[in-house]
């Protein structure tokens, strides 16, 4: 019987591949196929693996030749061999080949074996096409909470949270995955999903990662857990300027005043990235934080807000209106580039007018008095006040385009 890439001889033990050389059942052959490579020398900065080794099982899994795979297994080929750092089951999961996964499991493949890079087969199920493979592994008894044996120490739940696969997040949690499991930097799956919700290169937010965040919060994941740098998920959402996730976290009880190891609150994170988050809406981020009790920027340092947000008048308006009164300093003029000053002339004229020696309007002072009473409960109680919608929005610091 002959197959595309290998053939059995009459003795049943010898195969010949397309390069015309013979190998015994478990003899590894050299290959340059990337999917089979798991280099043991990856710690070298300039190391690039040109070739790896594979047994007949690895090659049949790679090619998806089920009949060849069954023949090899019937002749007792070593099912857990990993001359290239991966077992055939690792390769099958990486490829998302459900049929191969089922055959290997049925013939006794180790479900929790580690590749040389420290990953189990479940860790390799990180694409949409491998969802059914992951389910098959779990149904067959794979450990859903096993951490990788490398410097990340991630669980499979971390892996799918980062990859953005809501279906597997739901499946793992419903089959015993620990929602608040931590990796080597004390990061939970929720924090991982929050961080990876923004594609930095394309500046696009992922709705799949947003869904995962919602799911994990519904499964009672902690919104205030802090990693090794004392960053909460809210810090990471603020770094992404992701108001959708920030709102989820804050409404679930995340604290807007938590500080990281450097003494920075989420508000400072939004401030730092405002100018480099093209898809972000910093005004909404600041509004959410202030309505949930975030501290205002120390007035003598407000020029730093103008330095970062001079092209975002709505964000400046939200921040200014959180004070009863704040007086402009000589640093304010220097913080605003001439072109932005001219582009938003009406806005900046009104800004310097209300930040002079004159007090703000009675309407604004009434807003501040109400907010001072409600403090971090503004978001909860203001929407239920018997007031017109425009006044409710005013109390919640909704920007209007200029100061009055």
XYZ file of C-alpha atoms in Angstrom:
404
model
C 0.000 0.000 0.000
C 1.449 3.353 -1.010
C 0.623 6.840 0.306
C 1.509 10.344 -0.831
C 4.524 10.915 1.380
C 5.509 7.537 2.724
C 5.053 3.864 1.910
C 5.272 0.644 3.892
C 7.488 -2.175 2.720
C 6.497 -5.817 2.791
C 7.984 -6.279 6.251
C 5.682 -3.655 7.718
C 8.440 -1.737 9.499
C 10.172 0.413 6.919
C 8.910 3.556 5.189
C 10.209 5.639 2.371
C 9.492 9.391 2.010
C 9.524 11.584 -1.078
C 13.269 12.248 -0.722
C 13.959 8.550 -1.325
C 15.463 7.374 1.928
C 14.313 4.721 4.363
C 13.520 4.973 8.066
C 12.345 2.610 10.737
C 9.096 3.286 12.567
C 10.453 5.654 15.213
C 13.559 6.932 13.475
C 13.398 10.722 13.198
C 13.909 12.387 9.828
C 15.083 15.918 9.205
C 12.416 18.427 8.116
C 12.171 22.166 7.581
C 8.432 22.294 8.296
C 7.834 25.177 10.715
C 4.870 23.614 12.517
C 7.040 20.722 13.709
C 9.773 22.939 15.099
C 10.093 23.628 18.798
C 13.721 24.712 19.154
C 15.609 23.911 22.318
C 17.989 26.780 21.627
C 15.347 29.512 21.543
C 17.065 31.371 24.393
C 19.799 32.532 22.022
C 18.841 36.046 20.782
C 19.829 35.437 17.161
C 18.886 31.753 17.019
C 16.779 30.702 14.036
C 15.997 27.042 13.574
C 16.454 25.969 9.960
C 15.366 22.352 10.397
C 13.959 19.954 12.955
C 13.345 16.214 13.350
C 10.124 14.271 12.962
C 8.979 10.667 13.180
C 6.555 9.044 10.782
C 3.715 9.874 13.180
C 4.583 13.563 13.119
C 4.616 13.626 9.327
C 1.314 11.779 8.922
C -0.336 14.147 11.421
C 1.170 17.105 9.594
C -0.169 15.868 6.260
C -3.485 14.720 7.745
C -3.134 11.178 6.352
C -5.406 9.227 8.683
C -4.858 5.799 7.102
C -1.088 6.143 7.387
C -1.489 7.302 10.970
C -3.579 4.254 11.865
C -1.110 1.880 10.204
C 1.788 3.361 12.165
C -0.111 3.133 15.442
C -1.150 -0.459 14.726
C 2.543 -1.262 14.332
C 3.297 0.272 17.748
C 4.917 3.515 16.645
C 5.927 5.601 19.671
C 2.913 7.850 20.156
C 4.534 10.243 22.645
C 7.868 10.663 20.890
C 9.048 14.264 20.578
C 12.340 14.449 18.687
C 11.372 17.957 17.590
C 10.121 19.036 21.008
C 6.468 18.275 20.248
C 4.495 15.048 20.441
C 2.187 14.181 17.533
C -0.724 15.329 19.724
C 0.858 18.776 20.123
C 1.148 19.007 16.340
C -2.443 17.849 15.763
C -3.770 20.480 18.199
C -1.601 23.175 16.659
C -3.075 22.321 13.256
C -6.608 21.974 14.594
C -6.940 18.488 13.090
C -9.770 16.930 15.095
C -9.631 13.518 13.402
C -5.941 13.109 14.227
C -6.565 14.270 17.799
C -9.295 11.668 18.261
C -7.139 8.871 16.844
C -4.128 9.791 18.977
C -6.221 10.033 22.140
C -7.893 6.688 21.401
C -4.447 5.090 21.089
C -3.198 6.406 24.425
C -1.483 9.726 23.695
C -0.579 11.597 26.880
C -3.073 14.422 27.283
C -0.941 16.525 29.623
C 2.499 16.041 28.083
C 4.728 19.100 27.789
C 6.518 20.231 24.663
C 10.106 21.428 25.003
C 8.714 24.974 25.121
C 6.662 23.980 28.167
C 3.182 23.766 26.645
C 0.514 21.078 26.910
C -1.691 20.126 23.936
C -4.410 22.408 25.365
C -2.045 25.381 25.162
C -1.752 24.757 21.418
C -5.532 25.069 20.979
C -5.523 28.801 20.361
C -7.307 29.277 17.044
C -10.912 28.994 15.943
C -10.201 25.781 14.056
C -8.811 24.103 17.191
C -11.910 24.682 19.355
C -13.226 21.142 18.825
C -9.765 19.729 19.531
C -9.727 21.486 22.899
C -13.155 20.128 23.745
C -12.059 16.605 22.825
C -9.021 16.937 25.108
C -11.138 18.134 28.042
C -13.749 15.427 27.537
C -10.939 12.880 27.526
C -9.517 14.127 30.833
C -6.938 16.832 30.035
C -6.118 19.130 32.972
C -7.660 22.528 32.210
C -5.692 24.255 34.982
C -2.209 22.974 34.140
C 0.267 25.836 33.866
C 2.887 25.961 31.143
C 6.402 25.013 32.235
C 8.144 28.145 31.014
C 8.647 31.717 32.115
C 4.980 32.649 31.525
C 3.345 29.860 33.594
C 0.060 30.402 31.764
C -3.010 28.217 32.075
C -5.023 27.287 28.963
C -7.575 29.907 30.076
C -4.899 32.608 29.819
C -4.055 31.338 26.339
C -7.585 31.542 24.932
C -8.229 34.853 26.717
C -5.214 36.308 24.926
C -6.144 34.695 21.594
C -9.724 35.964 21.803
C -11.761 32.731 21.671
C -14.963 33.300 23.714
C -16.293 29.793 23.021
C -13.307 28.164 24.715
C -13.336 30.613 27.622
C -16.912 29.579 28.325
C -16.124 25.889 27.830
C -13.043 25.923 30.077
C -14.779 27.732 32.937
C -17.745 25.368 32.761
C -15.324 22.446 32.956
C -13.443 23.567 36.038
C -11.008 26.263 34.905
C -10.048 28.615 37.730
C -11.311 32.065 36.726
C -8.689 33.902 38.777
C -5.718 31.638 38.042
C -2.483 33.615 37.802
C 0.582 33.379 35.600
C 4.199 34.169 36.472
C 3.464 37.911 36.677
C 0.308 37.340 38.764
C -1.879 38.271 35.833
C -5.357 36.729 35.687
C -7.159 35.683 32.479
C -9.348 38.788 32.859
C -6.301 41.071 32.914
C -4.917 39.214 29.891
C -8.138 39.674 27.910
C -8.323 43.351 28.888
C -4.782 44.033 27.727
C -5.082 42.177 24.407
C -8.400 43.833 23.530
C -6.451 46.494 21.631
C -4.503 45.668 18.494
C -1.668 48.152 18.964
C -0.512 47.976 15.358
C -3.911 48.594 13.759
C -5.364 50.598 16.683
C -8.540 48.518 16.588
C -10.475 47.177 19.566
C -11.537 43.528 19.545
C -15.201 42.790 20.191
C -14.258 39.173 20.939
C -11.940 40.254 23.748
C -14.658 42.586 25.027
C -17.045 39.629 25.115
C -14.471 37.554 27.000
C -14.093 40.327 29.591
C -17.867 40.413 30.034
C -18.015 36.622 30.378
C -15.219 36.455 32.953
C -16.793 39.212 35.043
C -20.096 37.323 34.906
C -18.169 34.300 36.188
C -17.072 36.454 39.170
C -13.519 37.165 38.065
C -11.910 39.777 40.315
C -11.803 43.251 38.803
C -9.466 44.481 41.531
C -6.816 41.739 41.465
C -3.376 43.268 41.009
C -0.399 41.801 39.209
C 3.247 41.829 40.238
C 3.472 45.545 39.321
C 0.320 46.293 41.317
C -1.664 46.972 38.144
C -5.351 46.112 38.170
C -7.355 45.199 35.054
C -8.634 48.788 35.137
C -5.059 50.062 34.764
C -4.669 47.906 31.652
C -7.989 49.065 30.197
C -6.983 52.672 30.882
C -3.642 52.071 29.149
C -5.611 50.955 26.090
C -7.971 53.935 26.455
C -10.715 51.320 26.146
C -13.824 52.951 27.580
C -15.984 49.886 26.856
C -13.941 47.617 29.130
C -13.425 50.413 31.651
C -17.185 50.781 32.000
C -17.587 47.011 32.445
C -14.964 46.944 35.181
C -16.181 50.044 37.011
C -19.808 48.906 36.979
C -18.647 45.558 38.342
C -16.944 47.247 41.298
C -13.406 48.016 40.116
C -11.838 50.784 42.195
C -10.948 53.924 40.249
C -8.415 55.036 42.864
C -6.095 52.008 43.000
C -2.440 52.872 42.403
C 0.234 50.739 40.791
C 3.779 50.194 42.061
C 4.769 53.623 40.705
C 1.918 55.425 42.416
C -0.134 55.880 39.230
C -3.917 55.561 39.164
C -5.857 54.550 36.017
C -6.492 58.230 35.290
C -2.757 58.815 34.829
C -2.638 55.887 32.402
C -5.308 57.432 30.186
C -3.451 60.728 30.324
C -0.187 59.125 29.198
C -1.650 57.443 26.110
C -4.269 59.937 24.933
C -2.106 61.204 22.078
C -1.261 57.708 20.754
C -4.663 55.995 20.903
C -6.243 56.996 17.625
C -9.302 54.814 18.218
C -9.695 55.839 21.851
C -12.167 58.309 23.330
C -10.288 59.796 26.290
C -13.144 62.117 27.262
C -15.376 59.112 27.969
C -12.563 57.403 29.898
C -12.023 60.454 32.135
C -15.762 60.884 32.551
C -16.183 57.272 33.686
C -13.333 57.489 36.175
C -14.461 60.803 37.692
C -18.053 59.573 37.998
C -16.752 56.532 39.883
C -14.716 58.510 42.403
C -11.317 59.032 40.754
C -9.259 61.829 42.284
C -8.852 65.057 40.344
C -5.446 66.061 39.011
C -3.523 68.235 41.477
C -4.297 71.792 40.201
C -0.669 73.061 40.017
C 0.053 70.084 37.713
C -2.885 70.637 35.374
C -0.601 71.976 32.658
C 0.454 68.338 32.150
C -3.133 67.526 31.174
C -2.974 70.259 28.540
C 0.373 68.943 27.282
C -1.114 65.495 26.662
C -4.669 66.432 25.656
C -4.298 69.725 23.761
C -5.762 68.082 20.641
C -8.724 66.648 22.597
C -10.831 69.569 23.881
C -13.625 67.267 25.067
C -11.210 65.494 27.417
C -9.963 68.817 28.803
C -13.540 70.000 29.327
C -14.416 66.913 31.371
C -11.345 67.343 33.568
C -11.835 71.105 34.121
C -15.495 70.724 35.049
C -14.585 68.361 37.883
C -13.276 71.395 39.827
C -15.393 74.115 41.396
C -12.780 76.512 40.099
C -9.240 76.172 38.826
C -7.034 79.091 37.908
C -4.846 79.108 34.809
C -1.088 79.523 35.242
C 1.639 80.743 32.911
C 2.418 77.101 32.117
C -0.938 76.602 30.446
C -0.081 78.835 27.490
C 3.202 77.000 26.935
C 1.481 73.612 27.077
C -0.832 74.309 24.121
C 0.742 74.400 20.627
C -0.164 77.401 18.495
C -1.832 75.329 15.783
C -4.206 73.654 18.267
C -4.838 76.953 19.983
C -5.942 78.361 16.643
C -7.846 75.234 15.559
C -9.939 75.219 18.746
C -9.995 78.971 19.299
C -13.577 79.153 20.611
C -12.968 76.374 23.096
C -9.678 77.722 24.442
C -11.028 81.275 24.691
C -13.837 79.975 26.904
C -11.332 77.886 28.898
C -9.137 80.831 29.825
C -12.197 82.933 30.537
C -13.629 80.572 33.175
C -10.185 79.805 34.610
C -9.502 83.432 35.477
C -10.092 85.188 38.796
C -13.853 85.214 38.263
C -15.958 82.461 39.890
C -17.772 79.895 37.752
C -21.501 80.106 37.080
C -24.075 79.264 39.731
C -25.208 76.310 37.611
C -21.692 74.872 37.605
C -21.282 75.421 41.355
C -24.591 73.617 41.943
C -23.292 70.710 39.852
C -20.130 70.538 41.957
C -22.154 70.611 45.185
C -24.297 67.658 44.068
C -21.268 65.707 42.899
C -19.469 66.397 46.196
C -22.339 64.765 48.075
C -22.594 61.738 45.787
C -18.829 61.349 45.227
C -18.076 57.897 43.771
C -21.803 57.139 43.533
C -22.455 59.787 40.875
C -22.833 57.141 38.191
C -25.381 55.259 40.270
C -27.699 57.977 41.582
C -27.634 60.828 39.059
C -29.422 58.814 36.310
C -32.327 58.276 38.753
C -32.773 61.919 39.786
C -36.125 63.495 38.737
C -34.420 65.822 36.266
C -34.439 66.327 32.484
C -31.931 64.208 30.573
C -29.888 67.275 29.620
C -29.369 68.171 33.283
C -28.454 64.602 34.167
C -25.822 64.605 31.432
C -24.575 67.953 32.712
C -24.163 66.526 36.210
C -22.288 63.536 34.756
C -19.773 65.910 33.082
C -20.971 65.327 29.528
C -18.872 67.740 27.402
C -20.691 70.527 25.534
C -17.908 71.933 23.379
C -17.140 75.042 25.410
C -17.307 76.418 28.953
C -20.099 78.521 30.396
